Short mmCIF file of C-alpha atoms in Angstrom, two decimals:
data_model
loop_
_atom_site.label_atom_id
_atom_site.label_comp_id
_atom_site.label_asym_id
_atom_site.label_seq_id
_atom_site.Cartn_x
_atom_site.Cartn_y
_atom_site.Cartn_z
CA MET A 91 11.17 -23.82 21.00
CA LYS A 92 14.88 -24.41 21.51
CA ALA A 93 16.96 -21.27 21.14
CA PHE A 94 20.17 -21.01 19.13
CA GLU A 95 23.35 -22.43 20.66
CA TYR A 96 25.13 -19.38 19.30
CA PHE A 97 23.72 -16.28 17.60
CA GLU A 98 25.65 -13.08 16.95
CA VAL A 99 25.23 -10.12 14.65
CA GLU A 100 28.50 -8.34 14.01
CA CYS A 101 28.42 -4.80 12.66
CA GLU A 102 30.22 -1.51 13.28
CA ASP A 103 26.87 0.24 13.57
CA ALA A 104 25.60 -0.89 16.98
CA VAL A 105 22.03 0.27 16.37
CA GLY A 106 21.91 -1.54 13.04
CA ALA A 107 23.35 -4.70 14.58
CA GLU A 108 20.72 -4.75 17.30
CA SER A 109 17.92 -4.12 14.77
CA TYR A 110 19.14 -6.95 12.56
CA ARG A 111 19.43 -9.27 15.53
CA ARG A 112 15.75 -8.70 16.20
CA ILE A 113 14.78 -8.98 12.51
CA ALA A 114 16.67 -12.27 12.10
CA GLY A 115 15.13 -13.67 15.29
CA ASP A 116 11.62 -12.66 14.21
CA ILE A 117 11.91 -14.01 10.68
CA LEU A 118 13.54 -17.32 11.62
CA GLY A 119 10.87 -17.67 14.30
CA ASP A 120 8.06 -16.92 11.85
CA LEU A 121 9.41 -19.42 9.33
CA ASP A 122 9.89 -22.05 12.04
CA LEU A 123 13.62 -22.37 11.43
CA ILE A 124 14.93 -21.67 14.92
CA LYS A 125 14.94 -25.34 15.84
CA VAL A 126 16.71 -26.17 12.59
CA ILE A 127 19.59 -23.69 12.90
CA GLY A 128 22.07 -24.41 15.66
CA ARG A 129 24.74 -21.75 15.32
CA LEU A 130 24.43 -18.52 13.36
CA HIS A 131 26.79 -15.63 12.80
CA ILE A 132 25.74 -12.62 10.74
CA PHE A 133 28.32 -10.10 9.59
CA ILE A 134 27.14 -6.80 8.09
CA ASP A 135 29.34 -4.07 6.64
CA PRO A 136 27.15 -1.15 5.52
CA LYS A 137 30.12 0.58 3.89
CA VAL A 138 30.68 -2.05 1.15
CA PRO A 139 27.68 -2.83 1.54
CA LEU A 140 27.77 -6.51 2.47
CA PHE A 141 25.49 -8.94 4.27
CA LEU A 142 27.01 -12.28 5.21
CA ALA A 143 25.48 -15.09 7.25
CA VAL A 144 27.15 -18.37 8.16
CA GLY A 145 25.68 -21.13 10.26
CA LEU A 146 25.27 -24.76 11.10
CA THR A 147 22.08 -26.74 10.87
CA ARG A 148 21.02 -29.05 13.66
CA LYS A 149 20.20 -32.70 13.29
CA LEU A 150 16.82 -32.62 11.67
CA PRO A 151 13.72 -34.43 12.89
CA ARG A 152 13.57 -37.86 11.25
CA ARG A 153 11.52 -38.72 8.20
CA VAL A 154 7.85 -39.38 8.80
CA ARG A 155 6.67 -42.78 7.57
CA LEU A 156 3.08 -43.92 7.17
CA ARG A 157 3.27 -46.34 10.11
CA ASP A 158 4.13 -43.42 12.44
CA PHE A 159 0.64 -42.03 12.25
CA ALA A 160 -1.60 -44.75 10.79
CA ASN A 161 -2.44 -48.46 10.89
CA VAL A 162 -2.60 -50.43 7.67
CA LEU A 163 -5.07 -53.33 7.55
CA GLU A 164 -5.91 -55.80 4.82
CA LYS A 165 -9.57 -55.67 3.92
CA GLY A 166 -11.30 -57.62 1.19
CA ASP A 167 -9.38 -57.16 -2.01
CA GLY A 168 -7.68 -53.99 -0.83
CA VAL A 169 -6.13 -52.14 2.06
CA LEU A 170 -7.65 -49.93 4.75
CA ILE A 171 -5.54 -47.15 6.28
CA ASP A 172 -6.70 -46.02 9.71
CA ILE A 173 -5.26 -42.57 10.48
CA SER A 174 -4.64 -41.31 14.00
CA ASP A 175 -3.03 -37.93 13.21
CA GLU A 176 -4.12 -35.70 10.35
CA THR A 177 -0.99 -33.53 10.11
CA HIS A 178 0.41 -35.26 7.03
CA LEU A 179 -2.89 -36.46 5.60
CA SER A 180 -3.04 -34.20 2.58
CA ARG A 181 0.54 -35.05 1.63
CA LEU A 182 -0.25 -38.77 2.04
CA LEU A 183 -3.31 -38.54 -0.20
CA HIS A 184 -1.27 -36.90 -2.95
CA ILE A 185 1.36 -39.64 -2.73
CA LEU A 186 -1.30 -42.39 -2.87
CA TRP A 187 -3.14 -40.75 -5.76
CA GLU A 188 0.06 -40.59 -7.72
CA ARG A 189 0.98 -44.18 -7.00
CA PHE A 190 -2.39 -45.94 -7.32
CA GLY A 191 -4.54 -43.47 -9.24
CA ARG A 192 -7.46 -41.46 -8.01
CA ASP A 193 -10.07 -44.03 -8.96
CA LEU A 194 -8.60 -46.66 -6.61
CA VAL A 195 -7.99 -44.40 -3.58
CA GLU A 196 -11.04 -43.41 -1.59
CA GLN A 197 -11.47 -41.52 1.63
CA PRO A 198 -14.89 -42.47 3.02
CA ASP A 199 -14.39 -40.39 6.16
CA ARG A 200 -11.86 -38.14 7.85
CA TRP A 201 -9.86 -40.94 9.49
CA THR A 202 -9.98 -43.64 6.83
CA ILE A 203 -8.43 -44.20 3.43
CA GLN A 204 -9.31 -47.21 1.34
CA ILE A 205 -7.21 -48.52 -1.52
CA ARG A 206 -9.01 -50.97 -3.76
CA GLY A 207 -7.35 -53.67 -5.88
CA GLY A 208 -5.29 -56.71 -4.98
CA ALA A 209 -1.91 -55.36 -6.02
CA VAL A 210 -1.30 -53.56 -2.76
CA ASP A 211 1.01 -54.98 -0.13
CA PRO A 212 0.26 -53.59 3.37
CA SER A 213 3.85 -53.98 4.65
CA ASP A 214 5.12 -52.10 1.62
CA ILE A 215 2.75 -49.19 2.27
CA GLU A 216 3.62 -49.01 5.96
CA ASP A 217 7.17 -47.95 5.13
CA LEU A 218 6.08 -45.20 2.76
CA ILE A 219 7.96 -41.94 3.45
CA VAL A 220 5.30 -39.27 3.74
CA PHE A 221 7.38 -36.28 4.81
CA ASP A 222 11.11 -35.66 4.56
CA PRO A 223 12.17 -32.48 6.40
CA THR A 224 15.54 -32.29 4.60
CA GLU A 225 13.87 -31.90 1.21
CA SER A 226 12.77 -28.29 1.57
CA LEU A 227 15.44 -27.24 4.06
CA ALA A 228 17.86 -25.58 1.62
CA LYS A 229 15.02 -23.68 -0.04
CA ASP A 230 13.63 -22.53 3.30
CA ILE A 231 16.98 -21.34 4.65
CA ILE A 232 17.83 -19.38 1.50
CA TYR A 233 14.36 -17.82 1.47
CA ALA A 234 14.73 -16.82 5.11
CA PHE A 235 18.02 -15.05 4.46
CA GLN A 236 16.71 -13.31 1.35
CA TYR A 237 14.02 -11.96 3.61
CA ILE A 238 16.40 -11.03 6.45
CA ALA A 239 19.07 -9.38 4.29
CA PRO A 240 18.49 -5.75 3.29
CA GLU A 241 16.43 -5.53 0.11
CA GLY A 242 18.24 -4.74 -3.10
CA PHE A 243 21.29 -6.88 -2.35
CA LYS A 244 20.97 -8.84 -5.54
CA VAL A 245 24.55 -10.01 -6.03
CA ARG A 246 24.42 -13.27 -4.10
CA ARG A 247 26.36 -16.39 -3.27
CA GLN A 248 24.75 -19.10 -1.19
CA LEU A 249 25.15 -22.71 -0.16
CA VAL A 250 23.36 -25.21 2.08
CA LYS A 251 25.27 -28.48 2.33
CA GLU A 252 26.29 -31.12 4.86
CA GLY A 253 25.07 -29.33 7.95
CA ARG A 254 26.54 -25.97 6.98
CA PHE A 255 25.15 -22.97 5.15
CA TYR A 256 26.21 -19.54 4.07
CA TYR A 257 24.53 -16.59 2.39
CA VAL A 258 26.49 -13.61 1.07
CA ALA A 259 24.74 -10.67 -0.57
CA SER A 260 25.61 -7.19 -1.75
CA GLU A 261 24.46 -4.61 -4.26
CA ASN A 262 28.00 -4.40 -5.67
CA THR A 263 30.09 -7.05 -7.38
CA LEU A 264 32.19 -8.88 -4.84
CA GLU A 265 35.66 -10.23 -5.38
CA GLU A 266 35.71 -14.02 -5.20
CA GLY A 267 38.86 -14.25 -3.06
CA GLU A 268 37.61 -11.63 -0.63
CA VAL A 269 34.33 -13.50 -0.13
CA ASP A 270 36.20 -16.75 0.51
CA ARG A 271 38.41 -15.03 3.07
CA LEU A 272 35.39 -13.50 4.85
CA LEU A 273 33.56 -16.82 4.84
CA ALA A 274 36.51 -18.66 6.37
CA GLU A 275 36.92 -15.90 8.96
CA ASN A 276 33.25 -16.00 9.95
CA PHE A 277 32.97 -19.78 9.89
CA ALA A 278 35.87 -19.80 12.38
CA LYS A 279 33.73 -17.72 14.73
CA ILE A 280 31.12 -20.48 14.93
CA GLY A 281 33.79 -23.10 15.42
CA VAL A 282 34.25 -24.40 11.87
CA ASN A 283 37.90 -24.44 10.79
CA GLU A 284 39.14 -25.83 7.54
CA MET B 231 -13.58 31.73 13.53
CA THR B 232 -10.89 29.11 14.12
CA LEU B 233 -11.76 25.61 13.10
CA VAL B 234 -10.30 22.83 15.23
CA PRO B 235 -9.88 19.29 13.89
CA ILE B 236 -11.72 16.71 15.98
CA THR B 237 -12.89 13.12 15.78
CA TYR B 238 -16.35 12.24 17.01
CA LYS B 239 -16.90 8.61 17.98
CA GLY B 240 -20.31 7.39 18.92
CA GLY B 241 -23.22 5.12 18.13
CA VAL B 242 -25.30 5.18 14.97
CA TYR B 243 -28.37 6.14 16.99
CA ARG B 244 -29.14 9.88 16.51
CA HIS B 245 -25.69 10.56 15.05
CA ASP B 246 -27.38 12.59 12.32
CA GLU B 247 -28.14 15.18 15.00
CA ILE B 248 -24.42 15.58 15.55
CA VAL B 249 -23.81 15.90 11.81
CA ASP B 250 -26.50 18.61 11.63
CA LEU B 251 -25.11 20.37 14.68
CA ILE B 252 -21.58 20.49 13.23
CA ASP B 253 -23.07 21.93 10.05
CA ASP B 254 -25.14 24.52 11.97
CA LEU B 255 -22.13 25.60 14.00
CA GLY B 256 -20.30 26.35 10.77
CA GLY B 257 -18.07 23.30 10.90
CA TYR B 258 -17.48 20.59 8.32
CA VAL B 259 -17.65 16.81 8.36
CA ILE B 260 -14.68 15.75 6.29
CA GLN B 261 -15.08 12.03 6.50
CA LYS B 262 -17.69 9.70 7.93
CA HIS B 263 -16.99 6.04 8.67
CA GLN B 264 -19.77 3.78 9.72
CA LEU B 265 -18.69 0.42 11.10
CA ALA B 266 -21.57 -1.73 12.31
CA GLN B 267 -23.06 0.20 15.23
CA GLU B 268 -20.27 2.76 15.46
CA VAL B 269 -19.87 6.05 13.65
CA VAL B 270 -16.66 8.02 13.37
CA LEU B 271 -16.81 11.58 12.10
CA GLN B 272 -13.61 13.35 11.16
CA SER B 273 -14.60 16.99 11.37
CA LEU B 274 -13.55 20.60 11.70
CA VAL B 275 -15.48 22.46 14.40
CA PRO B 276 -15.26 26.10 15.63
CA LYS B 277 -12.97 26.22 18.67
CA GLU B 278 -15.48 27.96 20.94
CA ASP B 279 -18.20 25.37 20.25
CA ILE B 280 -16.28 22.23 21.18
CA ASP B 281 -17.56 22.20 24.75
CA TYR B 282 -21.12 22.63 23.51
CA LEU B 283 -20.63 19.71 21.12
CA ARG B 284 -19.37 17.60 24.03
CA THR B 285 -22.48 18.49 26.05
CA VAL B 286 -24.76 17.45 23.21
CA ALA B 287 -22.79 14.26 22.60
CA ARG B 288 -22.78 13.12 26.23
CA PRO B 289 -26.33 11.66 26.38
CA LEU B 290 -25.62 9.84 23.11
CA ALA B 291 -22.46 8.29 24.64
CA GLY B 292 -20.44 10.07 21.99
CA GLU B 293 -16.83 11.02 22.46
CA VAL B 294 -15.15 14.13 21.09
CA ILE B 295 -11.39 13.75 20.70
CA GLU B 296 -8.90 16.25 19.34
CA ALA B 297 -7.38 14.85 16.18
CA PRO B 298 -4.61 17.14 14.96
CA LEU B 299 -4.30 15.67 11.47
CA VAL B 300 -7.92 15.82 10.27
CA GLY B 301 -7.98 17.48 6.87
CA THR B 302 -4.48 16.47 5.82
CA GLU B 303 -3.24 13.95 3.28
CA ILE B 304 0.07 12.34 4.11
CA ALA B 305 2.34 10.18 1.97
CA VAL B 306 3.97 7.32 3.86
CA ILE B 307 6.90 6.30 1.72
CA SER B 308 8.26 2.79 1.82
CA PRO B 309 11.42 1.88 -0.15
CA SER B 310 9.44 -0.85 -1.95
CA LEU B 311 6.34 -2.99 -1.63
CA GLU B 312 8.37 -6.14 -0.87
CA ILE B 313 7.93 -8.31 2.21
CA HIS B 314 11.01 -6.60 3.71
CA HIS B 315 9.11 -3.36 4.31
CA LEU B 316 5.48 -4.40 4.51
CA PRO B 317 3.32 -4.72 6.51
CA HIS B 318 5.73 -3.57 9.23
CA ALA B 319 6.63 -0.80 9.72
CA SER B 320 4.93 1.05 6.80
CA CYS B 321 1.38 -0.05 7.55
CA ASP B 322 1.85 0.42 11.30
CA VAL B 323 2.84 4.05 10.75
CA ALA B 324 0.09 4.67 8.19
CA GLU B 325 -2.49 3.17 10.52
CA TYR B 326 -1.25 5.21 13.46
CA LEU B 327 -1.48 8.46 11.49
CA ARG B 328 -4.99 7.52 10.40
CA ARG B 329 -6.08 7.22 14.01
CA VAL B 330 -5.43 10.91 14.51
CA GLY B 331 -7.48 11.81 11.48
CA ALA B 332 -4.97 11.95 8.63
CA LYS B 333 -5.70 10.45 5.25
CA THR B 334 -2.58 8.41 4.50
CA ASN B 335 -1.39 6.91 1.26
CA VAL B 336 1.39 4.33 1.37
CA ILE B 337 3.68 4.89 -1.59
CA GLY B 338 5.92 1.93 -2.37
CA LEU B 339 8.76 3.13 -4.55
CA ALA B 340 9.76 1.07 -7.56
CA ARG B 341 13.48 1.25 -6.76
CA GLY B 342 13.77 2.85 -3.35
CA PHE B 343 15.70 -0.04 -1.78
CA GLY B 344 19.45 -0.53 -1.49
CA LYS B 345 22.13 2.02 -0.75
CA ARG B 346 23.83 3.01 -4.02
CA ILE B 347 21.01 1.86 -6.28
CA ALA B 348 18.11 3.70 -4.56
CA ASN B 349 16.28 6.23 -6.72
CA LEU B 350 12.99 8.01 -7.23
CA ASN B 351 11.25 8.24 -10.59
CA LEU B 352 9.35 11.25 -11.90
CA GLU B 353 5.91 9.80 -11.37
CA GLU B 354 6.72 8.98 -7.75
CA ARG B 355 8.12 12.46 -7.21
CA ASP B 356 4.97 14.08 -8.64
CA VAL B 357 2.64 11.87 -6.61
CA ILE B 358 4.56 12.69 -3.40
CA ASN B 359 4.39 16.41 -4.20
CA GLU B 360 0.59 16.22 -4.30
CA HIS B 361 0.54 15.51 -0.54
CA ASP B 362 0.81 17.78 2.49
CA CYS B 363 3.75 15.97 3.99
CA ALA B 364 5.99 13.01 3.12
CA VAL B 365 7.02 10.52 5.81
CA TYR B 366 10.06 8.52 4.64
CA LEU B 367 10.48 5.20 6.43
CA LEU B 368 14.12 4.30 6.07
CA GLY B 369 16.24 1.51 7.46
CA ASN B 370 18.66 0.65 10.19
CA PHE B 371 22.10 1.84 9.10
CA GLU B 372 23.34 5.43 9.31
CA GLU B 373 25.63 4.87 6.36
CA CYS B 374 22.74 3.84 4.10
CA ILE B 375 20.40 6.63 5.21
CA ARG B 376 23.11 9.20 4.59
CA GLU B 377 23.79 7.91 1.10
CA LYS B 378 20.31 7.10 -0.16
CA LEU B 379 18.17 9.93 1.19
CA PRO B 380 19.48 12.58 -1.25
CA ALA B 381 18.33 10.36 -4.13
CA LEU B 382 14.93 9.71 -2.57
CA ARG B 383 14.18 13.37 -1.81
CA ARG B 384 15.31 14.81 -5.14
CA GLY B 385 12.62 17.18 -6.41
CA VAL B 386 10.31 16.66 -3.43
CA THR B 387 8.94 20.06 -2.42
CA VAL B 388 6.58 19.10 0.40
CA PRO B 389 7.78 18.97 4.03
CA ILE B 390 9.69 15.75 4.77
CA VAL B 391 9.76 13.70 7.98
CA VAL B 392 12.43 10.98 8.05
CA ALA B 393 12.20 7.91 10.27
CA GLY B 394 15.10 5.51 10.79
CA ALA B 395 16.68 3.27 13.39
CA PRO B 396 19.48 5.68 14.47
CA SER B 397 18.56 8.08 17.27
CA THR B 398 16.88 11.39 16.40
CA GLU B 399 20.12 13.28 17.18
CA ARG B 400 22.15 11.05 14.85
CA LEU B 401 19.56 11.49 12.09
CA LYS B 402 19.86 15.26 12.46
CA GLU B 403 23.63 14.99 12.11
CA ILE B 404 23.74 12.70 9.09
CA ILE B 405 20.95 14.25 7.01
CA GLN B 406 22.21 17.16 4.92
CA PRO B 407 20.58 19.49 3.97
CA PRO B 408 18.20 19.27 6.94
CA VAL B 409 14.62 18.06 6.55
CA GLU B 410 11.57 19.30 8.47
CA GLY B 411 11.17 16.41 10.90
CA TYR B 412 13.13 13.46 12.34
CA VAL B 413 11.95 10.33 14.14
CA GLY B 414 14.69 8.10 15.53
CA ASP B 415 14.48 4.51 16.79
CA LEU B 416 12.01 3.51 14.10
CA GLY B 417 13.71 1.47 11.39
CA ARG B 418 13.00 -1.73 9.54
CA VAL B 419 11.24 -4.28 11.76
CA ALA B 420 9.81 -7.70 11.02
CA HIS B 421 7.13 -7.80 13.67
CA ARG B 422 4.05 -5.82 14.56
CA MET B 423 4.78 -2.95 16.90
CA ARG B 424 2.45 -3.43 19.82
CA LYS B 425 4.52 -3.11 23.00
CA GLU B 426 4.55 0.20 24.80
CA GLU B 427 8.19 0.94 24.01
CA GLU B 428 7.54 0.18 20.35
CA LEU B 429 4.49 2.43 20.19
CA GLU B 430 6.43 5.37 21.56
CA PRO B 431 8.24 6.05 18.24
CA LEU B 432 4.85 5.93 16.49
CA ASP B 433 3.59 8.62 18.86
CA ARG B 434 6.63 10.65 17.96
CA VAL B 435 5.80 10.29 14.25
CA VAL B 436 2.39 11.79 14.98
CA ASP B 437 3.91 14.63 17.04
CA GLU B 438 6.54 15.37 14.43
CA VAL B 439 4.06 15.35 11.54
CA SER B 440 1.65 17.55 13.56
CA SER B 441 4.33 20.12 14.32
CA VAL B 442 5.59 20.12 10.73
CA LEU B 443 2.06 20.67 9.49
CA SER B 444 1.25 23.38 12.01
CA ALA B 445 4.32 25.25 10.79
CA TYR B 446 2.99 24.79 7.25
CA ARG B 447 -0.46 26.00 8.33
CA GLU B 448 1.09 29.09 9.95
CA GLU B 449 2.97 29.81 6.76
CA ILE B 450 -0.30 29.64 4.84
CA ALA B 451 -2.00 31.88 7.42
CA GLN B 452 0.40 34.67 6.44
CA ASP B 453 -1.30 34.75 3.07
CA PRO B 454 -4.68 33.05 3.62
CA LEU B 455 -6.31 30.81 1.05
CA SER B 456 -9.13 32.23 -1.06
CA ILE B 457 -11.46 29.54 0.30
CA SER B 458 -11.12 26.97 3.03
CA PRO B 459 -10.54 23.50 1.54
CA ALA B 460 -13.27 22.00 3.73
CA ARG B 461 -15.81 24.55 2.49
CA LEU B 462 -14.80 23.99 -1.12
CA MET B 463 -15.28 20.25 -0.55
CA VAL B 464 -18.82 20.77 0.70
CA VAL B 465 -19.69 23.06 -2.21
CA ILE B 466 -18.31 20.69 -4.83
CA ASP B 467 -19.92 17.68 -3.19
CA GLU B 468 -23.35 19.33 -2.98
CA LYS B 469 -23.35 20.55 -6.55
CA MET B 470 -21.67 17.63 -8.30
CA ARG B 471 -23.03 14.88 -5.99
CA ILE B 472 -19.67 13.17 -5.85
CA SER B 473 -19.92 11.19 -2.60
CA ALA B 474 -23.45 10.07 -3.41
CA GLU B 475 -22.24 8.45 -6.62
CA SER B 476 -18.83 7.19 -5.58
CA THR B 477 -17.62 4.08 -3.82
CA HIS B 478 -14.34 5.62 -2.60
CA PRO B 479 -13.88 5.89 1.18
CA THR B 480 -12.97 9.55 0.68
CA PRO B 481 -14.40 10.65 -2.68
CA ILE B 482 -13.07 14.14 -2.01
CA THR B 483 -9.90 14.21 0.05
CA VAL B 484 -9.21 17.38 1.95
CA GLN B 485 -5.67 18.67 2.12
CA ILE B 486 -4.26 21.70 3.89
CA ALA B 487 -4.27 23.82 0.74
CA GLY B 488 -6.13 21.73 -1.76
CA LEU B 489 -8.45 18.87 -2.58
CA ARG B 490 -8.21 15.62 -4.44
CA VAL B 491 -11.48 15.00 -6.25
CA LYS B 492 -11.76 11.38 -7.27
CA VAL B 493 -13.49 11.75 -10.61
CA ASP B 494 -12.08 11.58 -14.12
CA TYR B 495 -10.14 14.71 -15.07
CA GLU B 496 -10.92 14.60 -18.81
CA THR B 497 -14.65 14.33 -18.20
CA TYR B 498 -15.20 16.66 -15.27
CA ALA B 499 -12.40 19.24 -15.13
CA ASP B 500 -14.22 21.87 -17.24
CA ASP B 501 -17.47 21.50 -15.30
CA LEU B 502 -15.54 21.79 -12.07
CA ARG B 503 -13.75 24.97 -13.16
CA ALA B 504 -17.04 26.56 -14.13
CA LEU B 505 -18.81 25.57 -10.90
CA GLU B 506 -20.09 28.63 -9.06
CA ILE B 507 -19.26 28.88 -5.35
CA GLU B 508 -21.12 32.11 -4.56
CA ASP B 509 -21.81 35.52 -6.09
CA GLY B 510 -20.40 34.54 -9.47
CA VAL B 511 -17.07 33.31 -8.09
CA THR B 512 -16.22 29.98 -9.69
CA VAL B 513 -13.92 27.17 -8.59
CA GLY B 514 -11.60 28.11 -11.46
CA ASP B 515 -11.25 31.63 -9.99
CA VAL B 516 -9.97 30.46 -6.62
CA ALA B 517 -8.18 27.23 -7.45
CA GLU B 518 -6.03 25.61 -10.09
CA VAL B 519 -7.75 22.50 -11.43
CA LEU B 520 -4.96 20.08 -12.33
CA PRO B 521 -4.78 16.48 -13.49
CA SER B 522 -3.55 14.38 -10.57
CA ARG B 523 -0.70 11.91 -11.10
CA MET B 524 -2.69 9.54 -8.92
CA ARG B 525 -4.89 7.57 -11.33
CA ASN B 526 -7.16 9.87 -13.39
CA TYR B 527 -8.21 12.08 -10.49
CA ILE B 528 -8.46 15.84 -10.28
CA TRP B 529 -6.14 17.76 -7.99
CA LEU B 530 -7.26 21.22 -6.86
CA LYS B 531 -4.66 23.64 -5.62
CA ILE B 532 -6.33 26.54 -3.84
CA ARG B 533 -4.77 29.92 -4.63
CA PRO B 534 -3.93 32.38 -1.87
CA PHE B 535 -5.85 35.63 -1.40
CA SER B 536 -2.89 37.67 -2.69
CA GLU B 537 -3.21 36.04 -6.11
CA THR B 538 -6.96 36.10 -6.55
CA ASN B 539 -8.12 39.07 -4.45
CA VAL B 540 -11.21 37.04 -3.69
CA MET B 541 -12.25 35.51 -0.37
CA VAL B 542 -15.33 33.29 -0.31
#
């Protein structure tokens, strides 16, 4: 697992900062997000109270297409898919069921899927996108920070977009301008200046 | 006769001899767990007979360990039951206290999280007050502990032990008015505590709770209870056949100065009050039989000798 390029927790309370450093590391590790997040700066002010995280996402692993883990062969009036890696099998089956219907898609054994009917073009199926890691990324990052941030901080502002993300939470109402100022200040610490 | 809390661990084979022996010596088996081939007995045994018990247990490969918290019921209080606080550290602490014989109940507060917004409702307060000791597991920031603890302890009359990430000294400084026990370096964590340096704070929780409870026991010894809770448990269990007909792990939970009897209050309270212990003394004479705030159970509060003038 590749570690962060940059990871800091900034807080006046040194004990709290160290604890949150460990919590963030554990949770991002558990949720398998360490390889996704490149730079991360967390700023906590227990007086306000405020929890703020800013970061950059890394280049994500590419999309997984059917041809990456299976061979598609023409057989009789249909197509035979010969699978070499089961990781994305269940996702693939759901996609095929939706596209061709359950009655035409059969899985006679663990490594084979058969699609009956002449309307199937093998080259078309080969390019099928089975898994797109960007799809659930925003959801996963926001969930991770909800979990990392102290509970009860229900006033939130969050964004995951174009390789950047932020998550600001508090139990008190925050002033818009103040949040913008803090975000700009903390983004500067990870090398993003606008 | 001083009864000492111990845990007996041994095989199933001939363990009934140990149970009989504890009974013959005048001790009490408070809880019996049987897991496959292993039996664990949480018991109270006369101090002078512990060595004899060890001698008898040796050929059976049984082990007699001192377990300071046998016969106590402890509330482990987590700010909520969300993923932020469970299973670590709440369950780790509860499990650790159980290993030394305590019966622990994890209480997840409805709104115990946050700094300004933390509070304790009446039901939670009453449930906590039915325990021998309350262990509050708080978070990582001094500022938050200082501000939220007064709200979380409002109306709690049992001894309190507070755990948090700041050091024990800092906890003592920031908590006003003082509580009975402090455990530093144990705040919110998101992983299981299994390394040696992580287990050390858990050991301190056990030490702190033990010393808080021994102070409480000494206080009670000034004005002794009319009946020992363990004896009252045995009497009630024999006459009302509670454990024989219950599926609870501890159908009757022993506390330092009371019992929690896990049967319906409405149905059984009157029978329980009228139950004779010996020579015409009834349970109602020596204890208050109260409805527990925990489900529909019965909570017995044993009265001191000074109130009843009876000692059974």
